[in-house]
Amino acid sequence: MAEILRKHGLLKRAQTMLFETTPKFTVWAKRNGFNHCGILSPLKLSDGDFYLMTDSFGFNAQTIANAVVPKSFWDGKIAKSFDWQCFSSAFNETEPYKNLFGEDIRNEISSINFLPFLDKNEPHIFMAIETNDEEDSITLPPAAECIPVLKGTVNLKGFEEKTVEKLDASIEAGLGISSANLFILSLKNSIARAISSVKFDVEHKELQEAVSQSIAEAAHIIIAPLFRKPNASHVGTNGEIKIALFAPEEQDEQILGYHIASNLVELLGEDATKNVLLLTAGICPNKKGTLDFLLHG
C-alpha cells in the first residue's frame, strides 16, 4: 500500500511539474511562428479507430471536423520516425491531404508539415501548414525541441486536479468582489451549423460528440481571455462552456452574448455564430456551488 501511495505521489508531482513547465499550446504555436497548426490524436471507438484534431490554432471548425479520418488513412503516409516530414504543393505532394482541411484554406496551402510523436505504431501527429500568404512562412524548429512540449500538451489532457486548483483560486478571489454571476454558453447548435457540410466516414454519435467537444475547446481558448481572473470559465459537455463572472454591477446578457459571438466568427463562421446562446444560470454566493456549476453544471 505504501509503495502504491509513493508512486501516486511521484506521479502527481511529475504532473504538477509538467503542468507548470508546459506552455499553452496556442502560446507555444505563436512563439514558434505556426499560424495554422493542430495535434491529430488517436481515438478508439466501437466502430473503429480514428484520428481527431484535439488541439488546434488558426483552423476553423470545418477543418477540425474534416481532419477526422479512419486510422487507416495514415497507413503508408507517415514514416515511423519522430522527425519532420514535409510536403510541398509545388511538387504536387499535398494533394492526398487536401480533404483534411476546410474549403476556406484548402486551396491556399503551399506546404504541409507533419511531426509524429509519442508512439511509433500509433503516433500523435502535429500538423502545421503554410499558405500562399508570404507572411505565413515557417522556419521549422528542431523536432527535438518541439516534441517535449507536444508530449506535455497531450499528457496534461486528463490532469483535472490542477484545473480544479486554478478554478478554486479564481473563485475565492472573485467572491471578494461579488457573488458569482453564472452563465452557460451553448455552442451546440452553432457547431452543428458550422460543420453541417462535412461528411464523416462513419456517422457515429461518439465521433460527432468528440468533434463537437474539440471545437468547443477551441472556442474556449478564443474567449477565455474575455473572462480574465478572477472570472472563471470551463468547457463542459454537449457544446457548453460554463462561465462565472464577478462584478458588483449587473451584467447585460445580450451585450455579453454579442461580444462573445463576434469573437467566434473566424472559428464558426458568421452564419453559425447567430446560433450562439448565452443563458443566465443564476447567482451563487459561495465557492462550492460555483465550482460545482463550472465542473458539473
Coordinates of C-alpha atoms in Angstrom, one line a residue:
M1 CA 0.0 0.0 0.0
A2 CA 2.8 2.4 0.9
E3 CA 4.5 1.6 -2.4
I4 CA 1.3 2.5 -4.3
L5 CA 0.9 5.8 -2.4
R6 CA 4.6 6.6 -3.0
K7 CA 4.2 6.0 -6.8
H8 CA 0.9 8.0 -6.8
G9 CA 2.7 10.9 -5.1
L10 CA 5.6 10.8 -7.5
L11 CA 3.1 10.8 -10.5
K12 CA 1.3 13.8 -9.0
R13 CA 4.5 15.7 -8.5
A14 CA 5.6 14.9 -12.1
Q15 CA 2.2 16.0 -13.4
T16 CA 2.4 19.2 -11.4
M17 CA 5.9 20.0 -12.8
L18 CA 4.7 19.2 -16.3
F19 CA 1.7 21.5 -15.9
E20 CA 3.9 24.3 -14.6
T21 CA 6.5 24.0 -17.3
T22 CA 4.4 23.2 -20.4
P23 CA 3.3 26.4 -22.2
K24 CA -0.3 26.6 -23.5
F25 CA -0.5 25.1 -27.0
T26 CA -1.6 28.4 -28.6
V27 CA 1.2 30.4 -26.8
W28 CA 3.8 27.9 -28.0
A29 CA 2.4 27.9 -31.5
K30 CA 2.5 31.7 -31.8
R31 CA 6.0 31.8 -30.3
N32 CA 7.3 29.4 -33.0
G33 CA 5.5 31.1 -35.9
F34 CA 2.9 28.5 -36.5
N35 CA -0.2 30.3 -37.8
H36 CA -2.2 27.2 -38.7
C37 CA -1.5 24.0 -36.7
G38 CA -3.0 21.2 -34.7
I39 CA -2.5 17.9 -32.9
L40 CA -4.1 14.8 -34.5
S41 CA -4.7 12.2 -31.8
P42 CA -5.8 8.5 -32.0
L43 CA -9.4 7.9 -31.0
K44 CA -10.7 4.4 -30.3
L45 CA -14.5 3.8 -30.8
S46 CA -16.7 0.8 -31.1
D47 CA -16.9 1.4 -34.9
G48 CA -13.2 1.5 -35.4
D49 CA -10.1 3.6 -34.8
F50 CA -9.9 7.2 -35.9
Y51 CA -7.8 10.3 -35.7
L52 CA -9.2 13.6 -34.2
M53 CA -7.8 17.1 -34.0
T54 CA -7.7 17.5 -30.2
D55 CA -5.7 20.8 -30.1
S56 CA -5.8 23.5 -32.8
F57 CA -4.7 27.0 -33.5
G58 CA -5.6 29.0 -36.6
F59 CA -8.0 26.4 -38.0
N60 CA -11.8 26.8 -38.2
A61 CA -14.5 24.3 -37.2
Q62 CA -14.7 22.9 -40.7
T63 CA -11.0 21.9 -40.7
I64 CA -11.3 20.4 -37.2
A65 CA -14.2 18.3 -38.4
N66 CA -12.6 17.4 -41.8
A67 CA -9.4 16.3 -40.0
V68 CA -11.3 13.3 -38.6
V69 CA -10.3 10.2 -40.6
P70 CA -10.0 6.5 -40.0
K71 CA -6.6 5.4 -38.7
S72 CA -6.1 3.5 -42.0
F73 CA -5.9 6.9 -43.8
W74 CA -2.4 7.4 -42.3
D75 CA -1.1 3.9 -43.4
G76 CA 2.0 4.5 -45.6
K77 CA 1.7 8.3 -45.4
I78 CA 3.7 9.0 -42.3
A79 CA 7.1 7.4 -41.7
K80 CA 7.7 5.8 -38.3
S81 CA 10.3 8.4 -37.2
F82 CA 10.0 11.3 -34.8
D83 CA 11.2 13.9 -37.2
W84 CA 9.6 16.5 -39.5
Q85 CA 8.0 15.2 -42.7
C86 CA 7.3 17.9 -45.2
F87 CA 5.2 18.0 -48.3
S88 CA 5.1 20.8 -50.9
S89 CA 2.3 21.8 -53.2
A90 CA 4.9 22.9 -55.8
F91 CA 5.7 19.2 -56.3
N92 CA 2.0 18.1 -56.0
E93 CA 2.8 16.4 -52.7
T94 CA -0.1 18.0 -50.7
E95 CA -2.9 16.6 -52.7
P96 CA -3.5 13.4 -50.6
Y97 CA -4.1 15.6 -47.6
K98 CA -6.3 18.4 -49.0
N99 CA -9.5 16.9 -47.7
L100 CA -8.3 17.3 -44.2
F101 CA -9.0 21.0 -44.4
G102 CA -12.0 23.3 -44.7
E103 CA -12.9 25.0 -48.0
D104 CA -11.6 28.3 -46.7
I105 CA -8.0 27.2 -46.7
R106 CA -7.8 24.0 -48.8
N107 CA -6.6 25.7 -52.0
E108 CA -4.3 28.2 -50.3
I109 CA -1.9 25.6 -48.8
S110 CA 1.7 25.7 -50.1
S111 CA 3.1 23.1 -47.7
I112 CA 2.1 20.7 -45.0
N113 CA 4.5 19.6 -42.3
F114 CA 3.9 16.6 -40.0
L115 CA 5.8 15.7 -36.8
P116 CA 4.8 12.3 -35.3
F117 CA 5.4 11.8 -31.6
L118 CA 4.8 9.6 -28.5
D119 CA 4.3 6.2 -30.2
K120 CA 5.7 4.9 -33.5
N121 CA 2.9 2.5 -34.2
E122 CA 0.1 4.7 -33.2
P123 CA 1.5 8.2 -33.1
H124 CA 0.0 11.5 -32.3
I125 CA 0.7 13.8 -35.2
F126 CA 1.5 17.5 -35.0
M127 CA 0.5 19.2 -38.3
A128 CA 1.4 22.7 -39.4
I129 CA 0.7 24.3 -42.7
E130 CA 2.0 27.2 -44.7
T131 CA -0.3 29.1 -47.1
N132 CA 0.4 31.2 -50.2
D133 CA 0.5 34.3 -47.9
E134 CA 4.1 35.5 -47.8
E135 CA 3.7 36.3 -44.1
D136 CA 2.8 32.7 -43.4
S137 CA 6.2 31.1 -43.9
I138 CA 7.6 28.9 -41.2
T139 CA 11.1 28.2 -40.1
L140 CA 10.6 24.8 -38.5
P141 CA 12.2 24.5 -35.1
P142 CA 14.2 21.3 -34.4
A143 CA 11.9 18.3 -33.8
A144 CA 13.8 17.6 -30.6
E145 CA 12.7 21.0 -29.2
C146 CA 9.0 20.6 -30.3
I147 CA 8.3 17.0 -29.1
P148 CA 8.6 17.6 -25.3
V149 CA 6.1 20.4 -25.5
L150 CA 3.7 18.4 -27.7
K151 CA 4.0 15.4 -25.3
G152 CA 3.3 17.7 -22.4
T153 CA 0.2 19.1 -24.1
V154 CA -1.2 15.6 -24.7
N155 CA -0.3 14.2 -21.3
L156 CA -1.9 17.1 -19.4
K157 CA -5.3 16.5 -21.0
G158 CA -6.5 14.4 -18.1
F159 CA -4.9 16.3 -15.3
E160 CA -8.1 17.7 -13.7
E161 CA -6.6 18.3 -10.3
K162 CA -4.6 21.4 -11.4
T163 CA -7.6 22.7 -13.3
V164 CA -9.7 22.5 -10.2
E165 CA -7.0 24.2 -8.2
K166 CA -6.9 27.1 -10.6
L167 CA -10.7 27.5 -10.7
D168 CA -10.8 27.3 -6.9
A169 CA -8.3 30.1 -6.5
S170 CA -10.1 32.3 -9.1
I171 CA -13.5 31.8 -7.4
E172 CA -12.1 32.6 -4.0
A173 CA -10.6 35.8 -5.2
G174 CA -13.8 36.7 -7.2
L175 CA -16.1 36.2 -4.2
G176 CA -14.2 39.1 -2.5
I177 CA -15.8 41.3 -5.2
S178 CA -19.3 39.9 -5.6
S179 CA -21.3 36.7 -5.7
A180 CA -20.8 34.7 -8.9
N181 CA -22.9 35.5 -11.8
L182 CA -23.3 32.2 -13.6
F183 CA -23.8 31.7 -17.4
I184 CA -24.0 28.8 -19.8
L185 CA -22.6 29.5 -23.3
S186 CA -24.3 26.9 -25.5
L187 CA -22.5 26.3 -28.8
K188 CA -24.3 23.0 -29.7
N189 CA -26.4 24.5 -32.5
S190 CA -23.7 26.8 -33.8
I191 CA -21.2 23.9 -34.0
A192 CA -23.7 21.7 -35.8
R193 CA -24.4 24.6 -38.3
A194 CA -20.7 25.3 -38.8
I195 CA -19.9 21.6 -39.8
S196 CA -23.2 20.8 -41.5
S197 CA -21.4 20.4 -44.9
V198 CA -18.8 17.9 -43.5
K199 CA -19.4 14.3 -44.4
F200 CA -17.9 11.9 -41.8
D201 CA -16.8 8.4 -43.0
V202 CA -18.8 6.9 -40.1
E203 CA -22.0 8.5 -38.8
H204 CA -21.1 7.7 -35.2
K205 CA -22.7 9.6 -32.3
E206 CA -19.5 9.2 -30.2
L207 CA -17.4 10.5 -33.1
Q208 CA -19.6 13.6 -33.6
E209 CA -19.6 14.3 -29.9
A210 CA -15.8 14.1 -29.8
V211 CA -15.6 16.6 -32.8
S212 CA -18.1 18.9 -31.0
Q213 CA -16.0 18.8 -27.8
S214 CA -12.8 19.6 -29.7
I215 CA -14.5 22.6 -31.4
A216 CA -15.9 23.8 -28.0
E217 CA -12.4 23.6 -26.6
A218 CA -11.0 25.7 -29.5
A219 CA -13.8 28.2 -28.8
H220 CA -12.9 28.3 -25.1
I221 CA -9.3 29.1 -26.0
I222 CA -10.5 32.1 -28.0
I223 CA -13.0 33.5 -25.5
A224 CA -11.2 32.7 -22.2
P225 CA -9.2 36.0 -22.4
L226 CA -12.6 37.8 -22.2
F227 CA -13.0 36.4 -18.7
R228 CA -9.7 37.1 -17.0
K229 CA -9.1 36.3 -13.3
P230 CA -10.9 36.4 -11.0
N231 CA -13.6 35.5 -13.5
A232 CA -13.6 31.8 -14.5
S233 CA -14.7 29.6 -17.3
H234 CA -14.6 25.9 -18.1
V235 CA -15.6 23.6 -21.0
G236 CA -18.4 21.3 -20.2
T237 CA -20.1 18.7 -22.4
N238 CA -22.6 18.9 -25.2
G239 CA -21.1 22.0 -26.7
E240 CA -21.3 24.0 -23.5
I241 CA -18.9 26.4 -21.8
K242 CA -19.6 27.4 -18.2
I243 CA -18.8 31.0 -17.1
A244 CA -18.6 32.6 -13.6
L245 CA -18.4 36.4 -13.6
F246 CA -17.6 38.5 -10.5
A247 CA -18.8 42.1 -10.8
P248 CA -20.7 44.4 -8.4
E249 CA -22.9 45.7 -11.3
E250 CA -25.5 43.6 -13.2
Q251 CA -24.3 42.1 -16.5
D252 CA -26.2 42.8 -19.7
E253 CA -26.7 39.3 -21.1
Q254 CA -27.4 40.4 -24.7
I255 CA -24.3 42.7 -25.0
L256 CA -22.1 40.0 -23.4
G257 CA -23.5 37.3 -25.7
Y258 CA -23.0 39.5 -28.8
H259 CA -19.4 40.2 -27.7
I260 CA -18.7 36.5 -27.3
A261 CA -20.2 35.6 -30.6
S262 CA -18.3 38.2 -32.5
N263 CA -15.0 36.7 -31.3
L264 CA -16.1 33.3 -32.6
V265 CA -16.8 34.3 -36.2
E266 CA -13.4 33.1 -37.5
L267 CA -13.9 29.7 -35.8
L268 CA -17.5 29.0 -36.6
G269 CA -18.4 31.3 -39.4
E270 CA -20.7 34.4 -39.4
D271 CA -23.9 32.4 -40.1
A272 CA -23.3 29.8 -37.4
T273 CA -22.5 32.4 -34.7
K274 CA -26.1 33.5 -35.0
N275 CA -26.9 30.3 -33.1
V276 CA -24.6 31.0 -30.2
L277 CA -26.7 31.2 -27.0
L278 CA -25.7 32.8 -23.7
L279 CA -28.0 31.7 -20.9
T280 CA -28.1 33.0 -17.4
A281 CA -27.9 30.3 -14.7
G282 CA -28.4 32.3 -11.5
I283 CA -26.2 33.8 -8.8
C284 CA -24.1 31.9 -6.4
P285 CA -22.7 33.3 -3.2
N286 CA -20.3 30.5 -2.3
K287 CA -17.2 28.7 -3.6
K288 CA -18.6 25.2 -3.5
G289 CA -21.7 25.9 -5.5
T290 CA -19.8 28.0 -8.1
L291 CA -17.1 25.3 -8.5
D292 CA -19.8 22.5 -8.9
F293 CA -21.5 24.6 -11.5
L294 CA -18.3 25.1 -13.6
L295 CA -17.3 21.5 -13.4
H296 CA -20.6 19.7 -13.4
G297 CA -23.5 22.1 -14.1

